Each structure stands twice: as structure tokens, then as C-alpha cells.
Amino acid sequence: MQTRTTYIFPLLFLSLFGAMYGQDKTDDIGTETVTVVKPYSPTVSDAFKIKSTPSLNDSIVLQKKKIDYSIFSVPVASTFTPAKGKASAVKKTPPPTLYNSYASVGLGNYNNALVDFYTSREFNRGEDLLDFGLTHNSSRGDLDSTPLDTDFYNTKLDVSYAKKDRYMDWGAAVGLQHQLYNWYGIQNGVYSEDLVASMDETQNYFNAEAKAHLNMEDSFFKQGNILLRRFWDATESGENRVVVNPTIELPITEELITISAKFDYVGGNFKNASLNSTTNDGEINYSQFQAGVTPSLLILRDDLTVNLGANIVYGLDAENSDSNFYIYPAVTASYRVMEDNVIAYGGIEGQLKQNSYHDFVDENPYVSPTLDIQPTDQQYEGYVGLKGQLTSNIGYNLKGSYMAENRKPLFYLNPENTFRDDEKSYYYGNSFQVFYDDVKTLGVFGEINVDVNRNFTLGVNAEFYDYDTETDNPAWNLPSIKGSLFLDYQIDKQWYMGANLFYIGERDDLMAVAEQNALPNEFPAMIVTLDGFFDANAHVGYRFNDQLSIFVKASNIANNNYQRWANFRVQGFQALAGVSYKFDF
């Protein structure tokens, strides 16, 4: 410490002397410029971090004593056995038991009978399926409004086989059908009892057909259908029908082109001439062939779906050596305006519709076996509509349409032609003929479906039509108003019920009397208007278990003997009770 003091004092003395000398020279100091070449750049020296665990050199640090541990095990006897844990299962509703066979039998007033049987068998783990079905519906009751028999029955047998593979499925079916109807459209007191007793008003229809289909995946050939049918009756009338429909699909980039083809032949003959002739002087033969192709382009864009196509058909009337080419539009479109709530749709389509004796009988079984069979040239049907859901359980569909048809088939009564003596008694004004007219139809359709809950559904629809005919005649037997209401209610596990109500508006028909040496339009005739009618039907059933149930059906609950066709009244109130049973066969 002494040595440091010796140097400090001389340094302080020199500093003070320099300061005094500088003050004496202040008058001559002058001015100088100082230029700073480099700015001040401070540096940070390396920091010294204190060790977290400093080393201790203290000789008094205590040393840890090493300890050795050992365990002395003694076995202990135990009789405790823990219980096995069991998972808690969620209670599930057992799936319904499925049976491969079903049988139902019912009997009612008017000697009505109902038989329905169906069975299905699977083979090769469900890849092959064989179905067998038999249905019968008949009535042997009479009506007070006519002296003729009003019996009818309809029996049908169907057998089908289907096979499913990984990339295709195909199947074939055969069907046999027998129908019996009576031309009972004669009122009491019109003819003598002896003449009525000599009448043979019974008609029998027979049908035998075979069908086949083929559907393929991952192939340009998409599907194909074939129909072969033979239809004949008790008056030696017969008809053959062959229909082949192949379809191919050609995907091109993001679009899809579909080409559907159609080959349709119908031919047959009636042994008796038209009832517009007072003499039964010859057969009626017909042979119609159609070959058509319908190419279409499917365009999908977000909520828009458009199908652009055309229907090109060649029609040949081989019996009259007449042929024509027809081109029809085939354009449809739909657009989701508001998801599933509002869907707008529309289109314009046309076709050459093949008519047949079989189809006419399905629509009106009281036609005479003296018909003229021609195809209908449906030039176009344009329509626009809205459909969707108002709420999650209410659906709707509204549509407006306009259709133009040439040779549209209309039914009206054959003239009373007592000059004829055909084997069957259908020439007393108690059968129907087909009249072809060019008709333009304006239509409006509306429908609402309500799912009240999962066990209760309700639906109602209505249709309104306005007809414009080329001949200025009424559109024979076509109503201007049609409507229906249906409901289905599963009351509880055992009870269920349903109902169907429908209304058909007024229709016009023609009653005429044949005269010799006169044209049909010269026959004495008058137009008759059939009243509209309302019909209500309902059924209720009770299930004892999954297999056995009973049911009761009621038809024409209003007991209204209305005329479905002119002079053909229906049975009044009808009740039928029966039993149904499901089983494995």
C-alpha cells in the first residue's frame, strides 16, 4: 500500500502545474477543428458464470456412509380369489326375423276371395335367388242393376330366377295369367228374359310371357331387357309381342353419353270385324314394328343436371305397307335452388307409343275383340315443376304440362248392333271400342306427402286437365279432375291400419245404334255424361306375433254403386276378412 502512494502524489502535482500553465496561454490558443473518424463502438467482455455447484475444499465436509439393504421374504397363504370383470352391454333391439315364405287368404261378401302366396329361396350364399308367386282375386256376386252375370276373377303365377356376380347380375322370369270378365253392361228390362238367357257374356283372357334382364358394371354395355309375350282370348283373338331394349354408356372426359336402343314388335288378329259394320265379314289383322335409338348427353354441374338427347324412331305398319321416320325431343333438366328444399325441374319429351290388345285390356277389360290397333304419335310433352321439402317431414311436388298426341286411343261404347250374331254377346251396346283422335292436353298436378312420425304417413294429390280434340268431340271417358288421399298408420306393435280415398270427375261417353247401309257417324247417337264418383277403402290388421296376423278390408265404404264405365256399375259396400302367415319353406 505504501508504494502506490509514492506514485500518486507526483502525478497530482504535474497535473496542477499543467493546468496553471494552460491558463497563462489562453489569449493565444486559437481555434482547431476535430474530426471524429470512427464512432464509438463499445464492446462487451465475456461474462463469467458462477458454477451452480461450487467445489468445496473444506476438510470438514461430512462423508456419506454406505448402507446395504436386504429383504427377508416370508410366504403368506391366501384364499382370496378376485371376481372376473364383466363388461356392461348396451341393450339392443333384436332384428326382425325374416321368413322366406308368405301366405294370405281372405273371404268376404259378394263371395269375394283373395289368395296370395309367395316364397323365395337363396342359393350359393345369396348369389342365386329363386322366387315363386301366386295371386288370386275373384268375386261371384251379382248386381241388381243387370240381369247378366257380373263374376270376375284374376289368377297370376310368376316364377323368376336371378343371379348376382361381382361385375354383373342377370335374371329371367316367366308368368302365366288367366282373367275372366263379363260384358254385363245391360240394364234390367231392356231385352226379353229369353234373349237374356241365350246370351253368352263371358270373356276369358290368357297371357303367357317371358322376361330377361342383364346389368353390367365397368362395361360400356350397361343393361339389356327382353320381353316375349303371347296374349289371347276366348274368341280366338291372339297377339304376339317382342321387345328388346339394350343400353350402352360411353364416358367422355367429365360427361356421360348414353345410347338406348329399342326394337318393338306387336302383331295379331281378331276373328271378328268391327261392330261399326252390321255384318261380320272379315278378320282384323295388324302388324306394327318399331326400331329406335335415343342418344343422350348427361351434364352435371354442381346443383345443375341436364340430359340432352333425341329419340329417333322408324315405324313400320307391315299390314298396310306404310312406314315413317319420327324424331322426338328427349331433354330433361333439374336444378337445386335451395338444397333439397326447392328443386326446379322440367323437360320436353316425345315417343312413338306402341299400343296393344294386352294393354287395352289392362285399362278396360270390357273392350270387344274387334279393335283397331295403331301406335300413338306422342309428338311432345313439355313440363315444368317444383319439388322438394317444406320441412324435414313434408314433401311436395307441383307440375304443369302440355302434351300433343296424334292417334290417342279413347274408349267409348260400341253401338248396339243386333244385326250381328257373333259367338259372344258383346254387340248389345255392352262393350267398348277404341277411337283414335288427335288430342292436346293441358295439365296441372300437385302432391303433398307428410311423415307425421315414423309410424304415420299421409299423402294427397290432385290432377286437373283440359282437352282439345281435333274432331271437336269430347275426350271420351277422360275425366277433367282426379284426386286421391292415402294414409298408413302403425298404431302400436300389434295394430296397424291404412286407407285410400280417391275421386274421379265427370266423363263423357257415346251411345249409338247401328243401322244398315249407314256410316258410323250417321248412326243415331247421343252423348251421355257419367257422374263423378268418390270411393273410400280402408284396412285394419292385428299381429299376434312375427308370423301370424289377421286383417279386415273394406271397399266402397260409401256404398255408392257408381259407373266406372258407362252401364257398368260396381259392387256396393264390400268387406273381406282374412289371415296372413309368414314361415320358412
mmCIF file with all atom_site columns, C-alpha atoms in Angstrom, residues 19-135:
data_model
loop_
_atom_site.group_PDB
_atom_site.id
_atom_site.type_symbol
_atom_site.label_atom_id
_atom_site.label_alt_id
_atom_site.label_comp_id
_atom_site.label_asym_id
_atom_site.label_entity_id
_atom_site.label_seq_id
_atom_site.pdbx_PDB_ins_code
_atom_site.Cartn_x
_atom_site.Cartn_y
_atom_site.Cartn_z
_atom_site.occupancy
_atom_site.B_iso_or_equiv
_atom_site.pdbx_formal_charge
_atom_site.auth_seq_id
_atom_site.auth_comp_id
_atom_site.auth_asym_id
_atom_site.auth_atom_id
_atom_site.pdbx_PDB_model_num
ATOM 1   C CA . ALA A 1 19  ? -3.424   23.472  -15.691 1.00 0.00 ? 19  ALA A CA 1
ATOM 2   C CA . MET A 1 20  ? -1.824   26.699  -14.395 1.00 0.00 ? 20  MET A CA 1
ATOM 3   C CA . TYR A 1 21  ? 0.419    26.959  -17.438 1.00 0.00 ? 21  TYR A CA 1
ATOM 4   C CA . GLY A 1 22  ? -2.506   26.438  -19.804 1.00 0.00 ? 22  GLY A CA 1
ATOM 5   C CA . GLN A 1 23  ? -4.387   29.364  -18.207 1.00 0.00 ? 23  GLN A CA 1
ATOM 6   C CA . ASP A 1 24  ? -1.496   31.722  -18.869 1.00 0.00 ? 24  ASP A CA 1
ATOM 7   C CA . LYS A 1 25  ? -1.617   30.956  -22.600 1.00 0.00 ? 25  LYS A CA 1
ATOM 8   C CA . THR A 1 26  ? -5.427   31.307  -23.156 1.00 0.00 ? 26  THR A CA 1
ATOM 9   C CA . ASP A 1 27  ? -5.061   34.505  -25.092 1.00 0.00 ? 27  ASP A CA 1
ATOM 10  C CA . ASP A 1 28  ? -3.121   32.758  -27.923 1.00 0.00 ? 28  ASP A CA 1
ATOM 11  C CA . ILE A 1 29  ? -4.934   29.377  -28.034 1.00 0.00 ? 29  ILE A CA 1
ATOM 12  C CA . GLY A 1 30  ? -6.717   29.997  -31.340 1.00 0.00 ? 30  GLY A CA 1
ATOM 13  C CA . THR A 1 31  ? -9.319   27.578  -32.958 1.00 0.00 ? 31  THR A CA 1
ATOM 14  C CA . GLU A 1 32  ? -8.929   23.982  -34.116 1.00 0.00 ? 32  GLU A CA 1
ATOM 15  C CA . THR A 1 33  ? -11.192  21.512  -35.911 1.00 0.00 ? 33  THR A CA 1
ATOM 16  C CA . VAL A 1 34  ? -11.510  17.979  -34.546 1.00 0.00 ? 34  VAL A CA 1
ATOM 17  C CA . THR A 1 35  ? -12.725  15.277  -36.906 1.00 0.00 ? 35  THR A CA 1
ATOM 18  C CA . VAL A 1 36  ? -14.013  12.004  -35.488 1.00 0.00 ? 36  VAL A CA 1
ATOM 19  C CA . VAL A 1 37  ? -13.011  9.248   -37.870 1.00 0.00 ? 37  VAL A CA 1
ATOM 20  C CA . LYS A 1 38  ? -14.649  6.285   -36.117 1.00 0.00 ? 38  LYS A CA 1
ATOM 21  C CA . PRO A 1 39  ? -17.790  6.397   -33.938 1.00 0.00 ? 39  PRO A CA 1
ATOM 22  C CA . TYR A 1 40  ? -17.722  4.978   -30.537 1.00 0.00 ? 40  TYR A CA 1
ATOM 23  C CA . SER A 1 41  ? -18.235  1.205   -30.528 1.00 0.00 ? 41  SER A CA 1
ATOM 24  C CA . PRO A 1 42  ? -18.465  -0.262  -27.078 1.00 0.00 ? 42  PRO A CA 1
ATOM 25  C CA . THR A 1 43  ? -17.645  -3.919  -26.606 1.00 0.00 ? 43  THR A CA 1
ATOM 26  C CA . VAL A 1 44  ? -18.924  -6.425  -24.109 1.00 0.00 ? 44  VAL A CA 1
ATOM 27  C CA . SER A 1 45  ? -16.435  -8.585  -22.341 1.00 0.00 ? 45  SER A CA 1
ATOM 28  C CA . ASP A 1 46  ? -17.090  -12.263 -21.773 1.00 0.00 ? 46  ASP A CA 1
ATOM 29  C CA . ALA A 1 47  ? -19.193  -12.857 -18.703 1.00 0.00 ? 47  ALA A CA 1
ATOM 30  C CA . PHE A 1 48  ? -18.072  -15.237 -16.034 1.00 0.00 ? 48  PHE A CA 1
ATOM 31  C CA . LYS A 1 49  ? -20.822  -17.650 -14.928 1.00 0.00 ? 49  LYS A CA 1
ATOM 32  C CA . ILE A 1 50  ? -20.727  -18.894 -11.387 1.00 0.00 ? 50  ILE A CA 1
ATOM 33  C CA . LYS A 1 51  ? -20.917  -22.631 -11.211 1.00 0.00 ? 51  LYS A CA 1
ATOM 34  C CA . SER A 1 52  ? -24.213  -23.835 -9.846  1.00 0.00 ? 52  SER A CA 1
ATOM 35  C CA . THR A 1 53  ? -22.453  -26.383 -7.706  1.00 0.00 ? 53  THR A CA 1
ATOM 36  C CA . PRO A 1 54  ? -19.188  -24.943 -6.454  1.00 0.00 ? 54  PRO A CA 1
ATOM 37  C CA . SER A 1 55  ? -16.450  -27.303 -5.458  1.00 0.00 ? 55  SER A CA 1
ATOM 38  C CA . LEU A 1 56  ? -15.761  -27.435 -1.770  1.00 0.00 ? 56  LEU A CA 1
ATOM 39  C CA . ASN A 1 57  ? -12.286  -27.867 -0.434  1.00 0.00 ? 57  ASN A CA 1
ATOM 40  C CA . ASP A 1 58  ? -13.360  -27.703 3.135   1.00 0.00 ? 58  ASP A CA 1
ATOM 41  C CA . SER A 1 59  ? -11.791  -30.528 5.082   1.00 0.00 ? 59  SER A CA 1
ATOM 42  C CA . ILE A 1 60  ? -14.763  -30.682 7.404   1.00 0.00 ? 60  ILE A CA 1
ATOM 43  C CA . VAL A 1 61  ? -17.238  -31.908 4.696   1.00 0.00 ? 61  VAL A CA 1
ATOM 44  C CA . LEU A 1 62  ? -19.088  -34.940 6.021   1.00 0.00 ? 62  LEU A CA 1
ATOM 45  C CA . GLN A 1 63  ? -18.785  -38.201 4.109   1.00 0.00 ? 63  GLN A CA 1
ATOM 46  C CA . LYS A 1 64  ? -21.949  -40.273 3.375   1.00 0.00 ? 64  LYS A CA 1
ATOM 47  C CA . LYS A 1 65  ? -21.984  -43.664 4.914   1.00 0.00 ? 65  LYS A CA 1
ATOM 48  C CA . LYS A 1 66  ? -22.669  -46.579 2.582   1.00 0.00 ? 66  LYS A CA 1
ATOM 49  C CA . ILE A 1 67  ? -25.635  -48.721 3.695   1.00 0.00 ? 67  ILE A CA 1
ATOM 50  C CA . ASP A 1 68  ? -26.505  -52.185 2.351   1.00 0.00 ? 68  ASP A CA 1
ATOM 51  C CA . TYR A 1 69  ? -30.227  -53.251 2.402   1.00 0.00 ? 69  TYR A CA 1
ATOM 52  C CA . SER A 1 70  ? -31.579  -56.818 2.410   1.00 0.00 ? 70  SER A CA 1
ATOM 53  C CA . ILE A 1 71  ? -35.160  -58.198 2.401   1.00 0.00 ? 71  ILE A CA 1
ATOM 54  C CA . PHE A 1 72  ? -36.279  -61.239 4.333   1.00 0.00 ? 72  PHE A CA 1
ATOM 55  C CA . SER A 1 73  ? -39.303  -62.750 2.460   1.00 0.00 ? 73  SER A CA 1
ATOM 56  C CA . VAL A 1 74  ? -41.807  -64.935 4.277   1.00 0.00 ? 74  VAL A CA 1
ATOM 57  C CA . PRO A 1 75  ? -44.590  -66.658 2.167   1.00 0.00 ? 75  PRO A CA 1
ATOM 58  C CA . VAL A 1 76  ? -48.167  -65.947 3.358   1.00 0.00 ? 76  VAL A CA 1
ATOM 59  C CA . ALA A 1 77  ? -51.020  -68.276 2.467   1.00 0.00 ? 77  ALA A CA 1
ATOM 60  C CA . SER A 1 78  ? -54.180  -66.611 0.995   1.00 0.00 ? 78  SER A CA 1
ATOM 61  C CA . THR A 1 79  ? -57.583  -67.959 -0.055  1.00 0.00 ? 79  THR A CA 1
ATOM 62  C CA . PHE A 1 80  ? -58.789  -64.749 -1.750  1.00 0.00 ? 80  PHE A CA 1
ATOM 63  C CA . THR A 1 81  ? -59.997  -65.180 -5.344  1.00 0.00 ? 81  THR A CA 1
ATOM 64  C CA . PRO A 1 82  ? -60.792  -61.967 -7.255  1.00 0.00 ? 82  PRO A CA 1
ATOM 65  C CA . ALA A 1 83  ? -64.059  -61.916 -9.271  1.00 0.00 ? 83  ALA A CA 1
ATOM 66  C CA . LYS A 1 84  ? -63.807  -61.677 -13.039 1.00 0.00 ? 84  LYS A CA 1
ATOM 67  C CA . GLY A 1 85  ? -64.866  -58.358 -14.516 1.00 0.00 ? 85  GLY A CA 1
ATOM 68  C CA . LYS A 1 86  ? -67.848  -58.282 -16.919 1.00 0.00 ? 86  LYS A CA 1
ATOM 69  C CA . ALA A 1 87  ? -68.416  -55.519 -19.459 1.00 0.00 ? 87  ALA A CA 1
ATOM 70  C CA . SER A 1 88  ? -71.771  -53.767 -19.400 1.00 0.00 ? 88  SER A CA 1
ATOM 71  C CA . ALA A 1 89  ? -73.557  -54.330 -22.730 1.00 0.00 ? 89  ALA A CA 1
ATOM 72  C CA . VAL A 1 90  ? -75.828  -51.816 -24.465 1.00 0.00 ? 90  VAL A CA 1
ATOM 73  C CA . LYS A 1 91  ? -79.346  -53.140 -24.769 1.00 0.00 ? 91  LYS A CA 1
ATOM 74  C CA . LYS A 1 92  ? -80.197  -53.554 -28.449 1.00 0.00 ? 92  LYS A CA 1
ATOM 75  C CA . THR A 1 93  ? -83.490  -54.012 -30.236 1.00 0.00 ? 93  THR A CA 1
ATOM 76  C CA . PRO A 1 94  ? -83.461  -57.517 -31.698 1.00 0.00 ? 94  PRO A CA 1
ATOM 77  C CA . PRO A 1 95  ? -83.559  -57.522 -35.508 1.00 0.00 ? 95  PRO A CA 1
ATOM 78  C CA . PRO A 1 96  ? -86.832  -58.693 -37.058 1.00 0.00 ? 96  PRO A CA 1
ATOM 79  C CA . THR A 1 97  ? -86.953  -62.315 -38.052 1.00 0.00 ? 97  THR A CA 1
ATOM 80  C CA . LEU A 1 98  ? -87.078  -62.740 -41.808 1.00 0.00 ? 98  LEU A CA 1
ATOM 81  C CA . TYR A 1 99  ? -89.022  -65.586 -43.389 1.00 0.00 ? 99  TYR A CA 1
ATOM 82  C CA . ASN A 1 100 ? -88.743  -66.745 -46.976 1.00 0.00 ? 100 ASN A CA 1
ATOM 83  C CA . SER A 1 101 ? -92.439  -67.524 -47.482 1.00 0.00 ? 101 SER A CA 1
ATOM 84  C CA . TYR A 1 102 ? -95.759  -65.766 -47.077 1.00 0.00 ? 102 TYR A CA 1
ATOM 85  C CA . ALA A 1 103 ? -99.388  -66.859 -47.438 1.00 0.00 ? 103 ALA A CA 1
ATOM 86  C CA . SER A 1 104 ? -102.622 -64.894 -47.124 1.00 0.00 ? 104 SER A CA 1
ATOM 87  C CA . VAL A 1 105 ? -106.263 -65.962 -47.520 1.00 0.00 ? 105 VAL A CA 1
ATOM 88  C CA . GLY A 1 106 ? -109.392 -63.794 -47.280 1.00 0.00 ? 106 GLY A CA 1
ATOM 89  C CA . LEU A 1 107 ? -113.161 -64.158 -47.829 1.00 0.00 ? 107 LEU A CA 1
ATOM 90  C CA . GLY A 1 108 ? -115.932 -61.542 -47.971 1.00 0.00 ? 108 GLY A CA 1
ATOM 91  C CA . ASN A 1 109 ? -119.402 -60.638 -49.131 1.00 0.00 ? 109 ASN A CA 1
ATOM 92  C CA . TYR A 1 110 ? -120.337 -60.949 -52.822 1.00 0.00 ? 110 TYR A CA 1
ATOM 93  C CA . ASN A 1 111 ? -118.407 -64.242 -52.484 1.00 0.00 ? 111 ASN A CA 1
ATOM 94  C CA . ASN A 1 112 ? -115.173 -62.289 -52.828 1.00 0.00 ? 112 ASN A CA 1
ATOM 95  C CA . ALA A 1 113 ? -111.987 -64.299 -52.362 1.00 0.00 ? 113 ALA A CA 1
ATOM 96  C CA . LEU A 1 114 ? -108.341 -63.362 -52.042 1.00 0.00 ? 114 LEU A CA 1
ATOM 97  C CA . VAL A 1 115 ? -105.339 -65.721 -52.135 1.00 0.00 ? 115 VAL A CA 1
ATOM 98  C CA . ASP A 1 116 ? -101.722 -64.602 -52.082 1.00 0.00 ? 116 ASP A CA 1
ATOM 99  C CA . PHE A 1 117 ? -98.684  -66.877 -51.796 1.00 0.00 ? 117 PHE A CA 1
ATOM 100 C CA . TYR A 1 118 ? -95.006  -66.056 -52.179 1.00 0.00 ? 118 TYR A CA 1
ATOM 101 C CA . THR A 1 119 ? -91.771  -67.924 -51.472 1.00 0.00 ? 119 THR A CA 1
ATOM 102 C CA . SER A 1 120 ? -88.119  -67.130 -52.131 1.00 0.00 ? 120 SER A CA 1
ATOM 103 C CA . ARG A 1 121 ? -85.077  -69.399 -51.939 1.00 0.00 ? 121 ARG A CA 1
ATOM 104 C CA . GLU A 1 122 ? -81.402  -68.385 -51.882 1.00 0.00 ? 122 GLU A CA 1
ATOM 105 C CA . PHE A 1 123 ? -78.506  -70.477 -53.161 1.00 0.00 ? 123 PHE A CA 1
ATOM 106 C CA . ASN A 1 124 ? -74.715  -70.090 -53.191 1.00 0.00 ? 124 ASN A CA 1
ATOM 107 C CA . ARG A 1 125 ? -74.622  -67.654 -50.252 1.00 0.00 ? 125 ARG A CA 1
ATOM 108 C CA . GLY A 1 126 ? -77.241  -65.378 -51.696 1.00 0.00 ? 126 GLY A CA 1
ATOM 109 C CA . GLU A 1 127 ? -75.780  -65.108 -55.184 1.00 0.00 ? 127 GLU A CA 1
ATOM 110 C CA . ASP A 1 128 ? -78.677  -67.077 -56.700 1.00 0.00 ? 128 ASP A CA 1
ATOM 111 C CA . LEU A 1 129 ? -82.316  -66.308 -55.944 1.00 0.00 ? 129 LEU A CA 1
ATOM 112 C CA . LEU A 1 130 ? -85.420  -68.265 -56.979 1.00 0.00 ? 130 LEU A CA 1
ATOM 113 C CA . ASP A 1 131 ? -88.852  -66.649 -56.449 1.00 0.00 ? 131 ASP A CA 1
ATOM 114 C CA . PHE A 1 132 ? -92.314  -68.139 -56.792 1.00 0.00 ? 132 PHE A CA 1
ATOM 115 C CA . GLY A 1 133 ? -95.567  -66.157 -56.520 1.00 0.00 ? 133 GLY A CA 1
ATOM 116 C CA . LEU A 1 134 ? -99.264  -66.934 -56.900 1.00 0.00 ? 134 LEU A CA 1
ATOM 117 C CA . THR A 1 135 ? -102.130 -64.447 -56.587 1.00 0.00 ? 135 THR A CA 1
#
